[in-house]
Structure formats: C-alpha cells, structure tokens
C-alpha cells in the first residue's frame, strides 16, 4: 500500500502540521505501508529525510494549491492521500479525486464542503460543525474527537510526572520559529515574578523552554541558562520526558496542548492564529486549561493574564494540580495515530 501525505513547512506554516502527519506515517509504516511526503517547496525536505521518508517537491505555491494541479500526476499510484493544509480548494480536491486515490483530510476550520473519503477532526470542539448531517449522504467516514489525536507513542507509554522537588518548573513553547517572539516575552515576565518572590516563602521558579528548530536564542536567554534559571531544549526527540519534569505548562492551543494533557501537566493556553481559538475556548470552558488570550490583541493584557493564571496554578495545592492533570489525561489516551492509520489501511483493503 502506497500512501502520500501532502504537507508544508515554512515561516508561516509551523512544524506541527508535518509532525502530526509524520506520527501517522510512522504508524502506517508499522502496518505495512510505504509513505511519501509531497510539498510545495523544500521546506519539508530536511524533516522528512531525517525521519527516513521520501519527499517529492511539487514546485507550486504553498498558499495557492491550484498552482500545483498540473503537478498532481506525481501522486499517481498512491492508494490514499492524507491532506494537511488549509489552502485546499474545491477545484484542487476535485483534481485530486480524479487521480483515483482515497482522500483523507485533516480539518479544523471547515472551510467548505470537502470532496473527500474521510475527514479527521480530533479537536474536542468538532461539534461546532454538523459533520454527520453535512456528509451523511456522501458516504465519507468521519474520524472525530480526541480518540484521533495523533500523538507520538512516547505520550502513551508513561503517565506520571517525574518532578518531586520544591521548586516550580514551568514549561513553555510556541512552536516553530516563534515569529512574534512570544516565548522570550513570557520568560521575561516569569523572571519578573521570580524576582518579586525571591524574598518571600514562595517556591522558586525554573523555566523550561522547548524551542523549535529555527528558534533564535538571544544573549538574554543564554544569560538565564548560565544562571540556572532557564533550560533550553532544541532539536530533541523525547519531549514527553521534558514535559513530565514540569509542574505547569504554557502552550499555544495546538498539538502541544494535547501532549501536555497526555503528560498530566496542568497548563494554561494562548493563541496567535485563528485555528487555535476553538480548542483554547473548549478547554477553558471545561475548566481544564485556562485560556489567557490571543497575543495579537495586545502584549500587556496577554502577559498580565498569563501572570494571573500562573499564580493560580502555583498557589494550588499539589494534590489539586495532580487531580487537574488526571482530568486532562482522561481526554487523551495517545492512540489517535494508530486509529487513523488503521482506518486508512482498512479503507484501502476493500
């Protein structure tokens, strides 16, 4: 069975899209498939090569997929195509169907009525869209809800936090290049909080940064590392162990939110793109992960809200934080990639 995966990485499209597809690809390989990544340009190449996957460059515009319709012949022979891009159009999907493969689309924005064989929307807020009514007559399979969150196996292999110290370890990330410089702004504010508490009886704060491959480490951050205030983890594979060493997480409402949930790390979330909003609001309304706001709406308000929510979690008894982490974990069992790969395999065996 040959599976094609269509995804991009660039300064706008963060690595999260590729990483979730690669997790599904790993499961497909385990189930006997071969996998090839297709992308507009060479942004995916180093990531795919590093993980042992072929990558075919289509020479198109990543944000105008109609420009690659004439290149879709390079996908001929695929039994199925997994699409992970927001820039599909009705014309593009029609052309892809004419090639003959089954088409599976990872959706979280419901842009239009997709001509597909299956839709994957693992966000718990998928209920905002009435997929069953809209696609009931199409015969499309619907892989909906947190059972399909495609997390790497490391997030299901262990469950309990590894940190038992008296200090508070705060995990932060923003994904990719951190175009807005959000992480350093959060770190500076956490250092202000840390300084204001040093003379009191509050636990000391240690900051743990998960930096994307293209993240630029400044002199300020290097100084914090030298002073043992900050840890920076970049180009690492065992992310789960890093998360489990922390007491609190600060994360965009994307894949890392699910990973922290699987690791039982009480967290707060923020947004800087529209597609993150629904998950942020859902987890906030459920009382699981507080939402501190959208960075685009103003830096001061964002950081003030972050300070308040961090303080809430720091002042919470360990038993209450542990209970909150257990409730987060109950949403995610870490087997979503296996379920998606199994569907693709079974759909192509008929």
Coordinates of N, CA and C in Angstrom, one line a residue, residues 129-326:
X129 N -19.3 22.0 14.2 CA -19.7 21.7 12.8 C -20.6 20.4 12.8
X130 N -21.7 20.5 12.1 CA -22.6 19.3 12.0 C -22.1 18.4 10.9
X131 N -21.0 17.7 11.1 CA -20.4 16.9 10.0 C -21.4 15.7 9.6
X132 N -22.0 15.1 10.6 CA -22.9 14.0 10.3 C -24.0 14.4 9.3
X133 N -24.6 15.5 9.6 CA -25.7 16.0 8.7 C -25.1 16.3 7.3
X134 N -24.0 17.1 7.3 CA -23.4 17.6 6.0 C -22.9 16.4 5.2
X135 N -22.3 15.4 5.8 CA -21.6 14.4 5.0 C -22.3 13.1 5.0
X136 N -23.5 13.0 5.7 CA -24.2 11.8 5.8 C -24.6 11.1 4.5
X137 N -24.9 11.9 3.4 CA -25.3 11.4 2.1 C -24.1 11.2 1.2
X138 N -22.9 11.6 1.7 CA -21.7 11.5 0.8 C -21.0 10.1 1.0
X139 N -21.3 9.5 2.2 CA -20.6 8.3 2.4 C -19.2 8.5 3.0
X140 N -18.8 9.7 3.3 CA -17.5 10.0 3.9 C -17.4 9.5 5.3
X141 N -16.3 8.9 5.6 CA -16.0 8.4 7.0 C -15.6 9.6 7.9
X142 N -16.1 9.7 9.1 CA -15.8 10.8 10.0 C -15.0 10.3 11.2
X143 N -13.8 10.7 11.3 CA -12.9 10.4 12.4 C -12.8 11.6 13.3
X144 N -13.7 11.7 14.3 CA -13.9 12.9 15.0 C -13.7 12.7 16.5
X145 N -13.1 13.8 17.1 CA -12.9 13.8 18.6 C -11.5 13.3 19.0
X146 N -11.3 13.4 20.3 CA -10.0 13.2 20.9 C -9.5 11.8 20.8
X147 N -10.3 10.8 20.4 CA -9.8 9.5 20.1 C -8.8 9.5 19.0
X148 N -8.8 10.5 18.2 CA -8.0 10.6 17.0 C -6.8 11.6 17.1
X149 N -6.5 12.1 18.3 CA -5.4 13.0 18.4 C -4.1 12.2 18.1
X150 N -3.3 12.6 17.1 CA -2.2 11.8 16.7 C -0.9 12.2 17.4
X151 N -0.8 11.6 18.6 CA 0.4 11.8 19.5 C 1.4 10.7 19.3
X152 N 2.7 11.0 19.4 CA 3.7 10.0 19.3 C 3.6 9.0 20.5
X153 N 4.1 7.8 20.3 CA 4.0 6.7 21.3 C 4.5 7.1 22.7
X154 N 5.5 8.0 22.7 CA 6.1 8.4 24.0 C 5.1 9.0 24.9
X155 N 4.0 9.5 24.4 CA 3.0 10.2 25.2 C 1.9 9.2 25.8
X156 N 2.0 8.0 25.4 CA 1.1 7.0 26.0 C 1.9 5.9 26.8
X157 N 3.2 5.9 26.7 CA 4.0 4.9 27.4 C 4.1 5.1 28.9
X158 N 4.2 6.3 29.3 CA 4.3 6.6 30.7 C 3.2 7.7 31.1
X159 N 2.8 7.7 32.3 CA 1.8 8.7 32.7 C 2.1 9.6 33.8
X160 N 2.9 9.3 34.8 CA 3.1 10.1 36.0 C 4.2 11.1 35.8
X161 N 4.0 12.3 36.5 CA 5.0 13.3 36.5 C 6.3 12.8 37.2
X162 N 7.4 13.3 36.7 CA 8.7 12.9 37.2 C 9.2 13.9 38.3
X163 N 8.6 15.0 38.4 CA 9.1 16.1 39.2 C 8.6 16.1 40.7
X164 N 9.4 16.0 41.6 CA 9.0 15.9 43.0 C 9.7 17.0 43.9
X165 N 10.4 17.9 43.3 CA 11.1 19.0 44.0 C 10.2 20.0 44.6
X166 N 10.8 20.9 45.4 CA 10.1 22.0 46.0 C 9.9 23.2 45.1
X167 N 10.8 23.3 44.0 CA 10.7 24.4 43.1 C 9.5 24.2 42.1
X168 N 9.2 25.2 41.4 CA 8.1 25.1 40.4 C 8.8 25.2 39.0
X169 N 8.7 24.1 38.2 CA 9.2 24.1 36.9 C 8.1 24.4 35.9
X170 N 8.3 25.5 35.1 CA 7.3 26.0 34.2 C 7.8 25.7 32.7
X171 N 7.0 24.9 32.0 CA 7.3 24.5 30.6 C 6.6 25.6 29.7
X172 N 7.4 26.1 28.7 CA 6.8 27.0 27.8 C 7.3 26.6 26.4
X173 N 6.4 26.9 25.4 CA 6.8 26.7 24.0 C 5.9 27.6 23.1
X174 N 6.3 27.8 21.9 CA 5.4 28.5 21.0 C 5.4 27.8 19.6
X175 N 6.2 26.8 19.4 CA 6.3 26.1 18.1 C 7.0 26.9 17.1
X176 N 7.7 26.1 16.2 CA 8.3 26.7 15.0 C 9.4 27.8 15.3
X177 N 9.3 28.9 14.6 CA 10.3 30.0 14.7 C 9.9 31.0 15.8
X178 N 8.7 30.9 16.3 CA 8.2 31.9 17.3 C 8.3 33.3 16.6
X179 N 7.6 33.5 15.5 CA 7.7 34.7 14.8 C 7.4 35.9 15.6
X180 N 6.5 35.8 16.6 CA 6.1 37.0 17.4 C 7.0 37.2 18.6
X181 N 8.0 36.3 18.8 CA 8.9 36.4 20.0 C 8.1 36.2 21.3
X182 N 7.1 35.4 21.2 CA 6.2 35.2 22.4 C 7.0 34.6 23.6
X183 N 7.8 33.6 23.3 CA 8.5 32.9 24.4 C 9.4 33.8 25.2
X184 N 10.2 34.6 24.6 CA 11.0 35.5 25.3 C 10.2 36.5 26.2
X185 N 9.1 37.0 25.6 CA 8.3 37.9 26.4 C 7.7 37.2 27.6
X186 N 7.3 35.9 27.4 CA 6.8 35.2 28.6 C 7.9 35.0 29.6
X187 N 9.1 34.6 29.1 CA 10.2 34.3 30.0 C 10.6 35.6 30.8
X188 N 10.6 36.7 30.2 CA 10.9 38.0 30.9 C 9.9 38.3 32.0
X189 N 8.6 38.0 31.7 CA 7.6 38.2 32.7 C 7.7 37.2 33.9
X190 N 8.0 36.0 33.5 CA 8.2 35.0 34.6 C 9.4 35.3 35.4
X191 N 10.5 35.9 34.8 CA 11.6 36.3 35.6 C 11.3 37.5 36.6
X192 N 10.4 38.3 36.1 CA 9.9 39.4 37.0 C 9.2 38.8 38.2
X193 N 8.3 37.8 37.9 CA 7.6 37.2 39.0 C 8.6 36.5 39.9
X194 N 9.5 35.8 39.4 CA 10.5 35.1 40.2 C 11.3 36.1 41.1
X195 N 11.7 37.2 40.5 CA 12.4 38.2 41.3 C 11.6 38.7 42.5
X196 N 10.3 39.0 42.2 CA 9.4 39.5 43.2 C 9.1 38.5 44.4
X197 N 9.4 37.2 44.1 CA 9.1 36.2 45.1 C 10.3 35.7 45.8
X198 N 11.5 36.1 45.4 CA 12.7 35.5 45.9 C 12.9 35.9 47.4
X199 N 12.3 37.0 47.9 CA 12.5 37.4 49.2 C 11.4 36.8 50.2
X200 N 10.5 36.1 49.6 CA 9.4 35.5 50.4 C 9.6 34.0 50.5
X201 N 8.5 33.4 50.9 CA 8.5 31.9 51.1 C 8.0 31.1 49.9
X202 N 7.7 31.8 48.8 CA 7.1 31.1 47.6 C 8.2 30.2 47.0
X203 N 7.8 29.2 46.4 CA 8.8 28.3 45.7 C 9.5 29.0 44.6
X204 N 10.7 28.6 44.3 CA 11.5 29.2 43.3 C 11.0 28.7 41.9
X205 N 11.1 29.5 40.9 CA 10.7 29.2 39.6 C 11.8 28.8 38.7
X206 N 11.7 27.7 38.0 CA 12.7 27.3 37.0 C 11.9 27.2 35.7
X207 N 12.5 27.7 34.6 CA 11.8 27.8 33.3 C 12.4 26.8 32.4
X208 N 11.5 26.1 31.7 CA 11.9 25.1 30.7 C 11.3 25.4 29.4
X209 N 12.2 25.8 28.4 CA 11.8 26.2 27.1 C 12.0 25.1 26.1
X210 N 10.9 24.7 25.4 CA 11.0 23.8 24.2 C 11.0 24.7 23.0
X211 N 12.2 24.8 22.4 CA 12.4 25.7 21.2 C 12.3 24.9 19.9
X212 N 11.6 25.6 18.9 CA 11.6 25.0 17.6 C 13.0 25.0 17.0
X213 N 13.1 24.2 15.9 CA 14.4 24.1 15.2 C 15.0 25.4 14.8
X214 N 14.1 26.3 14.3 CA 14.5 27.6 13.8 C 14.5 28.8 14.8
X215 N 14.2 28.4 16.1 CA 14.1 29.4 17.2 C 15.5 30.1 17.4
X216 N 15.5 31.4 17.5 CA 16.8 32.1 17.7 C 17.0 32.4 19.2
X217 N 18.1 31.9 19.7 CA 18.4 32.0 21.1 C 19.2 33.3 21.3
X218 N 18.7 34.2 22.0 CA 19.3 35.5 22.2 C 20.3 35.5 23.4
X219 N 21.1 36.6 23.5 CA 22.0 36.7 24.6 C 21.3 36.7 25.9
X220 N 20.2 37.3 26.0 CA 19.4 37.4 27.2 C 19.1 36.0 27.7
X221 N 18.6 35.1 26.8 CA 18.3 33.7 27.1 C 19.5 32.9 27.5
X222 N 20.6 33.2 26.8 CA 21.9 32.5 27.2 C 22.3 32.8 28.6
X223 N 22.1 34.1 29.0 CA 22.5 34.5 30.3 C 21.6 33.8 31.4
X224 N 20.3 33.6 31.1 CA 19.4 32.9 32.0 C 19.8 31.4 32.1
X225 N 20.3 30.9 31.1 CA 20.8 29.5 31.1 C 22.0 29.4 32.0
X226 N 22.9 30.4 31.8 CA 24.2 30.4 32.6 C 23.8 30.6 34.1
X227 N 22.8 31.3 34.4 CA 22.4 31.5 35.8 C 21.5 30.4 36.4
X228 N 21.3 29.3 35.6 CA 20.5 28.2 36.0 C 19.0 28.5 36.3
X229 N 18.6 29.5 35.6 CA 17.1 29.9 35.7 C 16.3 29.3 34.6
X230 N 17.0 29.1 33.4 CA 16.3 28.6 32.2 C 17.0 27.4 31.7
X231 N 16.2 26.4 31.2 CA 16.7 25.3 30.4 C 16.2 25.5 29.0
X232 N 17.0 25.2 28.0 CA 16.5 25.3 26.6 C 16.7 23.9 26.0
X233 N 15.6 23.4 25.4 CA 15.7 22.1 24.7 C 15.3 22.3 23.3
X234 N 16.2 22.0 22.4 CA 16.0 22.3 21.0 C 16.5 21.1 20.2
X235 N 15.7 20.7 19.2 CA 16.0 19.5 18.4 C 16.1 18.2 19.2
X236 N 15.1 18.1 20.1 CA 15.1 16.9 21.0 C 14.0 16.0 20.5
X237 N 14.1 14.7 20.8 CA 13.1 13.7 20.4 C 12.2 13.3 21.6
X238 N 12.8 13.2 22.8 CA 12.0 12.8 23.9 C 11.3 14.0 24.6
X239 N 10.3 14.5 24.0 CA 9.6 15.7 24.5 C 8.8 15.3 25.8
X240 N 8.3 14.1 25.8 CA 7.4 13.7 26.9 C 8.1 13.8 28.2
X241 N 9.4 13.3 28.2 CA 10.1 13.3 29.5 C 10.4 14.7 30.0
X242 N 10.6 15.6 29.0 CA 10.8 17.1 29.4 C 9.5 17.6 30.0
X243 N 8.4 17.3 29.4 CA 7.1 17.8 29.9 C 6.8 17.2 31.3
X244 N 7.1 15.9 31.5 CA 6.8 15.3 32.8 C 7.7 15.8 33.9
X245 N 8.7 16.5 33.6 CA 9.6 17.0 34.6 C 9.1 18.4 35.1
X246 N 8.0 18.8 34.5 CA 7.5 20.2 34.9 C 6.2 20.1 35.6
X247 N 5.9 21.2 36.3 CA 4.7 21.3 37.2 C 3.6 22.1 36.4
X248 N 3.9 23.0 35.6 CA 3.0 23.9 34.9 C 3.4 24.0 33.4
X249 N 2.5 24.1 32.5 CA 2.8 24.3 31.1 C 2.1 25.6 30.6
X250 N 2.8 26.3 29.7 CA 2.2 27.5 29.0 C 2.4 27.2 27.5
X251 N 1.3 27.0 26.8 CA 1.4 26.5 25.4 C 0.3 27.1 24.5
X252 N 0.7 27.2 23.2 CA -0.4 27.6 22.3 C -1.4 26.4 22.2
X253 N -2.6 26.8 21.8 CA -3.7 25.8 21.8 C -3.6 25.0 20.5
X254 N -2.5 24.2 20.4 CA -2.3 23.3 19.3 C -1.9 21.9 19.8
X255 N -1.0 21.2 19.1 CA -0.7 19.9 19.4 C 0.0 19.8 20.8
X256 N 0.8 20.8 21.2 CA 1.4 20.7 22.5 C 0.4 20.7 23.6
X257 N -0.7 21.3 23.4 CA -1.8 21.3 24.4 C -2.2 19.9 24.7
X258 N -2.4 19.1 23.6 CA -2.7 17.7 23.8 C -1.6 16.9 24.5
X259 N -0.4 17.2 24.1 CA 0.8 16.5 24.7 C 0.9 16.7 26.2
X260 N 0.7 17.9 26.6 CA 0.7 18.3 28.0 C -0.4 17.6 28.7
X261 N -1.6 17.5 28.1 CA -2.7 16.8 28.7 C -2.3 15.3 28.9
X262 N -1.8 14.7 27.9 CA -1.4 13.3 28.0 C -0.3 13.1 29.1
X263 N 0.5 14.1 29.3 CA 1.5 14.0 30.4 C 1.0 14.5 31.7
X264 N -0.2 14.9 31.8 CA -0.8 15.3 33.1 C -0.2 16.5 33.7
X265 N 0.2 17.5 32.8 CA 0.8 18.7 33.3 C -0.2 19.8 33.3
X266 N -0.7 20.3 34.5 CA -1.7 21.4 34.5 C -1.1 22.6 33.7
X267 N -1.9 23.2 32.9 CA -1.4 24.2 31.9 C -2.4 25.3 31.7
X268 N -1.8 26.4 31.0 CA -2.6 27.5 30.5 C -2.3 27.6 29.0
X269 N -3.3 28.0 28.2 CA -3.1 28.1 26.8 C -3.3 29.5 26.3
X270 N -2.7 29.8 25.1 CA -2.8 31.1 24.4 C -3.0 30.8 22.9
X271 N -3.3 31.8 22.2 CA -3.5 31.7 20.8 C -2.7 32.9 20.0
X272 N -2.4 32.6 18.8 CA -1.8 33.6 17.9 C -2.3 33.4 16.5
X273 N -3.1 32.4 16.3 CA -3.7 32.1 15.0 C -5.2 31.8 15.2
X274 N -6.0 32.0 14.2 CA -7.4 31.8 14.3 C -7.8 30.3 14.5
X275 N -7.0 29.4 13.9 CA -7.4 28.0 14.1 C -7.2 27.4 15.5
X276 N -6.5 28.2 16.3 CA -6.2 27.7 17.7 C -7.4 28.1 18.6
X277 N -8.2 29.0 18.2 CA -9.2 29.6 19.1 C -10.2 28.6 19.7
X278 N -10.7 27.7 18.8 CA -11.8 26.8 19.3 C -11.3 25.9 20.4
X279 N -10.1 25.3 20.2 CA -9.6 24.4 21.3 C -9.3 25.2 22.6
X280 N -8.8 26.4 22.4 CA -8.5 27.2 23.6 C -9.8 27.5 24.4
X281 N -10.8 27.8 23.7 CA -12.1 28.1 24.4 C -12.7 26.9 25.0
X282 N -12.6 25.7 24.2 CA -13.2 24.5 24.7 C -12.6 24.1 26.0
X283 N -11.3 24.0 26.1 CA -10.6 23.5 27.3 C -10.8 24.5 28.5
X284 N -10.9 25.8 28.1 CA -11.2 26.8 29.2 C -12.6 26.6 29.7
X285 N -13.6 26.4 28.9 CA -14.9 26.3 29.3 C -15.2 25.0 30.1
X286 N -14.4 24.0 29.8 CA -14.5 22.7 30.6 C -13.7 22.8 31.9
X287 N -13.0 23.9 32.2 CA -12.3 24.1 33.4 C -11.0 23.2 33.5
X288 N -10.5 22.8 32.3 CA -9.3 22.0 32.3 C -8.0 22.8 32.1
X289 N -8.1 23.7 31.1 CA -6.9 24.5 30.8 C -7.3 26.0 30.6
X290 N -6.9 26.8 31.5 CA -7.3 28.2 31.4 C -6.7 28.9 30.1
X291 N -7.5 29.7 29.5 CA -7.1 30.5 28.3 C -6.7 31.9 28.7
X292 N -5.5 32.3 28.3 CA -5.0 33.6 28.8 C -5.2 34.7 27.7
X293 N -5.7 34.3 26.5 CA -6.0 35.3 25.4 C -5.2 35.1 24.2
X294 N -5.5 36.0 23.2 CA -4.8 36.0 21.9 C -3.7 37.0 21.9
X295 N -2.5 36.6 21.7 CA -1.3 37.5 21.7 C -1.5 38.7 20.8
X296 N -2.2 38.5 19.7 CA -2.4 39.6 18.7 C -3.3 40.7 19.2
X297 N -4.0 40.5 20.3 CA -4.9 41.5 20.9 C -4.2 42.5 21.8
X298 N -2.9 42.3 22.0 CA -2.2 43.2 22.9 C -1.3 42.5 23.9
X299 N 0.0 42.9 23.8 CA 1.0 42.2 24.6 C 0.8 42.4 26.1
X300 N 0.5 43.6 26.6 CA 0.4 43.8 28.0 C -0.8 43.0 28.6
X301 N -1.9 43.1 28.0 CA -3.1 42.3 28.5 C -2.8 40.8 28.5
X302 N -2.1 40.4 27.5 CA -1.7 39.0 27.4 C -0.8 38.5 28.5
X303 N 0.2 39.3 28.8 CA 1.2 39.0 29.8 C 0.6 39.1 31.2
X304 N -0.3 40.1 31.4 CA -1.0 40.3 32.7 C -1.9 39.1 33.0
X305 N -2.6 38.6 32.0 CA -3.5 37.5 32.2 C -2.6 36.2 32.5
X306 N -1.5 36.1 31.7 CA -0.6 35.0 32.0 C -0.1 34.9 33.4
X307 N 0.3 36.1 33.9 CA 0.8 36.2 35.3 C -0.2 35.7 36.3
X308 N -1.5 36.2 36.1 CA -2.6 35.8 37.0 C -2.8 34.3 37.0
X309 N -2.9 33.7 35.8 CA -3.2 32.3 35.7 C -2.0 31.4 36.2
X310 N -0.8 31.9 36.0 CA 0.4 31.1 36.5 C 0.3 31.2 38.0
X311 N 0.0 32.3 38.6 CA -0.1 32.5 40.0 C -1.1 31.5 40.6
X312 N -2.3 31.4 39.9 CA -3.3 30.5 40.4 C -2.8 29.1 40.5
X313 N -2.1 28.6 39.4 CA -1.6 27.3 39.4 C -0.5 27.1 40.5
X314 N 0.4 28.1 40.6 CA 1.5 28.0 41.6 C 0.9 27.9 43.0
X315 N -0.2 28.6 43.3 CA -0.7 28.6 44.6 C -1.6 27.4 44.9
X316 N -1.9 26.7 43.9 CA -2.7 25.5 44.1 C -2.0 24.4 44.8
X317 N -2.6 23.7 45.7 CA -2.0 22.5 46.3 C -1.6 21.5 45.3
X318 N -0.5 20.8 45.6 CA -0.1 19.7 44.7 C -1.1 18.7 44.4
X319 N -1.9 18.3 45.4 CA -3.0 17.3 45.2 C -4.0 17.8 44.2
X320 N -4.3 19.1 44.2 CA -5.3 19.7 43.3 C -4.7 19.8 41.9
X321 N -3.4 20.1 41.8 CA -2.8 20.1 40.5 C -2.8 18.7 39.9
X322 N -2.5 17.7 40.8 CA -2.5 16.3 40.3 C -3.8 15.9 39.8
X323 N -4.9 16.3 40.5 CA -6.2 16.0 40.1 C -6.6 16.6 38.8
X324 N -6.2 17.9 38.6 CA -6.4 18.6 37.3 C -5.7 17.9 36.2
X325 N -4.4 17.4 36.4 CA -3.7 16.7 35.4 C -4.3 15.4 35.0
X326 N -4.9 14.7 36.0 CA -5.6 13.5 35.7 C -6.8 13.7 34.8

